Short mmCIF file of C-alpha atoms in Angstrom, two decimals:
data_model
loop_
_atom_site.label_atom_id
_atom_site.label_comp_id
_atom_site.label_asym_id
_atom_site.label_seq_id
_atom_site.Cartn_x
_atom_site.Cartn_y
_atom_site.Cartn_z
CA UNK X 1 0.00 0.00 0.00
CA UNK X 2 1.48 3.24 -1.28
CA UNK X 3 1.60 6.01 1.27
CA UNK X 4 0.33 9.44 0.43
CA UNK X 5 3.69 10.89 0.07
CA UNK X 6 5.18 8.49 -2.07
CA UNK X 7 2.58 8.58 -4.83
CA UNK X 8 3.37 12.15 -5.01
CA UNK X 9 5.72 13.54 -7.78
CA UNK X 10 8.95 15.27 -6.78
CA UNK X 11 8.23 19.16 -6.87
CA UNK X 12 10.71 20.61 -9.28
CA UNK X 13 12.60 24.11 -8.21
CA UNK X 14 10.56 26.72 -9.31
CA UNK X 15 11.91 30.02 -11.42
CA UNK X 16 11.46 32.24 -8.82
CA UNK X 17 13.83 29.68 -6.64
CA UNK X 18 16.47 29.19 -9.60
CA UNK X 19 16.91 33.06 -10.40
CA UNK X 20 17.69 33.15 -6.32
CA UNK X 21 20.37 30.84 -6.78
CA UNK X 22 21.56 31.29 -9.93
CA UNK X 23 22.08 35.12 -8.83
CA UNK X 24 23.25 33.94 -4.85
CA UNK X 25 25.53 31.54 -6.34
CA UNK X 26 27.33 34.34 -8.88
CA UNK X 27 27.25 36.77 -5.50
CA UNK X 28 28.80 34.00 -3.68
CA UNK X 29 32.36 33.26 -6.01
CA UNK X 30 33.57 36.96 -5.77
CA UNK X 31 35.00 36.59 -2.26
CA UNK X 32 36.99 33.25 -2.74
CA UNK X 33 37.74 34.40 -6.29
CA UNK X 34 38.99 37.55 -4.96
CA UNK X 35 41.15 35.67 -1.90
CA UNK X 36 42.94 33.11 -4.51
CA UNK X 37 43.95 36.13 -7.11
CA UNK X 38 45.09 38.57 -3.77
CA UNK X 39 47.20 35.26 -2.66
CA UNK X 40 48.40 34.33 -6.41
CA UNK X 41 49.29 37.85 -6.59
CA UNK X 42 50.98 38.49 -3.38
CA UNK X 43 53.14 35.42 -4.02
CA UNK X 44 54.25 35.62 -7.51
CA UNK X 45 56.82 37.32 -8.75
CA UNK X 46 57.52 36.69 -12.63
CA UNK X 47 60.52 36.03 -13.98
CA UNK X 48 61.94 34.76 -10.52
CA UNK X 49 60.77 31.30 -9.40
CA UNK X 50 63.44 31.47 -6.27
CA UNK X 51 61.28 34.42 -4.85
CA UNK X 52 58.04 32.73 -5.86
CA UNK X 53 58.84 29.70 -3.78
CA UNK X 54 60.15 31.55 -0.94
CA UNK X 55 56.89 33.56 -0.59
CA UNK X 56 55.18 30.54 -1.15
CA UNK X 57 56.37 28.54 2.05
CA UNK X 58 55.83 32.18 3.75
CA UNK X 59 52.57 31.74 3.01
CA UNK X 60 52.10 28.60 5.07
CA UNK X 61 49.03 26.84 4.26
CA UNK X 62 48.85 28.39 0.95
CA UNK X 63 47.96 25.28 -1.26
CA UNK X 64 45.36 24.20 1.00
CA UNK X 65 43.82 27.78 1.39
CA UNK X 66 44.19 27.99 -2.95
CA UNK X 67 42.55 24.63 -3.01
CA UNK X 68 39.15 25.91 -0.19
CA UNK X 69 38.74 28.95 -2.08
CA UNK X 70 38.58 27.92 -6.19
CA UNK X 71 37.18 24.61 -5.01
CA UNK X 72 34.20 26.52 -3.40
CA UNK X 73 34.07 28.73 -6.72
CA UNK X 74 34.10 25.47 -8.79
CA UNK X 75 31.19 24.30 -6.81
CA UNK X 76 29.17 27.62 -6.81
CA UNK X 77 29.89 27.44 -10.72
CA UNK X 78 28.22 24.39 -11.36
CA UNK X 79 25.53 24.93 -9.13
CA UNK X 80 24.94 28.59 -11.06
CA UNK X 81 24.83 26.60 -14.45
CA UNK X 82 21.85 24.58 -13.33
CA UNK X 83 20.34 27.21 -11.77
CA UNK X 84 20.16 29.11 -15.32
CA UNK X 85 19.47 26.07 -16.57
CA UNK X 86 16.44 25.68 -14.59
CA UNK X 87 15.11 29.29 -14.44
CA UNK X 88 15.51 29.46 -18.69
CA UNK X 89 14.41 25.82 -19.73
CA UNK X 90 10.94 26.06 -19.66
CA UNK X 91 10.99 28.97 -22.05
CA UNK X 92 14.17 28.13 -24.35
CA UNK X 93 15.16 24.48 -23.57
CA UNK X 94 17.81 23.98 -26.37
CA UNK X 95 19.25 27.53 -25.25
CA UNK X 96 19.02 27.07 -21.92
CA UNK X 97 20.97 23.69 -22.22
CA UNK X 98 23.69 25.38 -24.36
CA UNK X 99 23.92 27.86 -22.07
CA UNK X 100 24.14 25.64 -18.71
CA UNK X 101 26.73 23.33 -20.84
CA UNK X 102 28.95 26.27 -21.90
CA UNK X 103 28.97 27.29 -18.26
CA UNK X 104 30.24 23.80 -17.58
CA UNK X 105 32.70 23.70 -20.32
CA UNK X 106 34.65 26.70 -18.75
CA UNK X 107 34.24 25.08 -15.21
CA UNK X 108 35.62 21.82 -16.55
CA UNK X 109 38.54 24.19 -17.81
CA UNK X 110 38.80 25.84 -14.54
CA UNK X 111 39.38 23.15 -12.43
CA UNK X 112 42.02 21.85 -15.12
CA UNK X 113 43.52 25.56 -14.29
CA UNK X 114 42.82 24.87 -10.57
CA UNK X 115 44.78 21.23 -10.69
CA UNK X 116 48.38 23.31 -11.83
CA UNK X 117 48.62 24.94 -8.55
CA UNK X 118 49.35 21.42 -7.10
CA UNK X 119 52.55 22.14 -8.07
CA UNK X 120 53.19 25.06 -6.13
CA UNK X 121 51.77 23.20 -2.72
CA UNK X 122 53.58 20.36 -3.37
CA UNK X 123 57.08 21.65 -4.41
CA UNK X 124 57.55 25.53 -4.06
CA UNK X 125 60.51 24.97 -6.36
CA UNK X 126 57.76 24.69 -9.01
CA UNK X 127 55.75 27.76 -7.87
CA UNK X 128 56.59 30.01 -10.90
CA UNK X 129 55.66 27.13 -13.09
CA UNK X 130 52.48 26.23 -11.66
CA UNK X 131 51.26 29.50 -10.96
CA UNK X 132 51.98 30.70 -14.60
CA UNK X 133 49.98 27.51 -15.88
CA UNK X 134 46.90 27.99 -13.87
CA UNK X 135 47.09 31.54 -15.58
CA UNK X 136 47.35 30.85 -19.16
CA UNK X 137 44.75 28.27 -18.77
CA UNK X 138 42.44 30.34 -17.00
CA UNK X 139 42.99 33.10 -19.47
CA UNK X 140 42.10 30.86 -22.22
CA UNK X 141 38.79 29.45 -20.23
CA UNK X 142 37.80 33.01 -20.46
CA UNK X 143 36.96 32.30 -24.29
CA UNK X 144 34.97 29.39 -22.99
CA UNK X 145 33.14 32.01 -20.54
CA UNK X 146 32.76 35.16 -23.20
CA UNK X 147 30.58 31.76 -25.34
CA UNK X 148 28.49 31.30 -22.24
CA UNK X 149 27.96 34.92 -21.88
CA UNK X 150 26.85 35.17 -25.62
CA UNK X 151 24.71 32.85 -25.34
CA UNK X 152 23.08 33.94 -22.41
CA UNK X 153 22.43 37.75 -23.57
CA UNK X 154 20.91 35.75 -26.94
CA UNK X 155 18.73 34.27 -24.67
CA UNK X 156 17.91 37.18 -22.24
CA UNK X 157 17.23 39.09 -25.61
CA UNK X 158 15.45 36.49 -27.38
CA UNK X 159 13.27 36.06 -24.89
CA UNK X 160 12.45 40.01 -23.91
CA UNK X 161 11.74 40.22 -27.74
CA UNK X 162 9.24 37.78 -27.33
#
């Protein structure tokens, strides 16, 4: 015998719910975004890995901190892409799916970006290295993220337009 609850469908998250995340969630990255470029920043200096490593280990917990931060923006960006996902579906599905998926395409990138700093917690010897490569590849996710951003003013325009 099926109880009452059980025979119900799951309620989906509402628009209304989705715009609140998808906005919270975009609110939510700028501080550990903002942390993790001040610390990248504070510790690098190009050109000169020796000084990079030594303000590295001066940093103390530095990989771990890098690591909190962008893996809390990682999460907050995936979360945001569903979120849009959800609030623009019912309106635009194959849109909104592009849209969500090109938001995951530059997370994917990002965390690839994210994984090079393992080098500079792990070896500070490699600092200069891994610091440079979690910038170039982050610079080039950017393309990835301009897409997304495309795509998502087609959307916002398409549908104001009607």
């Amino acid at each position: 015998m099926k109880t009452k609850e059980a025979s119900q469908p799951k309620r989906s998250i509402g628009p209304r719910r989705a715009a609140f995340v998808a906005g919270l969630g975009i609110l939510a990255m700028i501080y550990p975004a903002m942390v993790v470029l001040t610390m990248l920043e504070d510790v690098l200096v190009k050109g000169n890995s020796a000084q990079t490593a030594q303000n590295v280990l001066a940093a103390g917990d530095f990989g771990s901190r890098v690591w909190m931060m962008l893996g809390m923006v990682i999460v907050l960006d995936i979360v945001t892409s569903v979120a849009l996902w959800k609030y623009f579906a019912p309106a635009a599905p194959g849109l909104a799916k592009a849209v969500m998926v090109s938001r995951l395409m530059y997370t994917v990138i990002f965390a690839v970006a994210t994984l090079q700093l393992t080098g500079a917690a792990s070896d500070p010897n490699q600092s200069l290295r891994a610091i440079t490569g979690f910038n170039d590849i982050w610079h080039a996710s950017l393309l990835i993220f301009g897409v997304h951003l495309l795509l998502l003013g087609w959307l916002v325009q398409r549908l104001a337009s009607g």
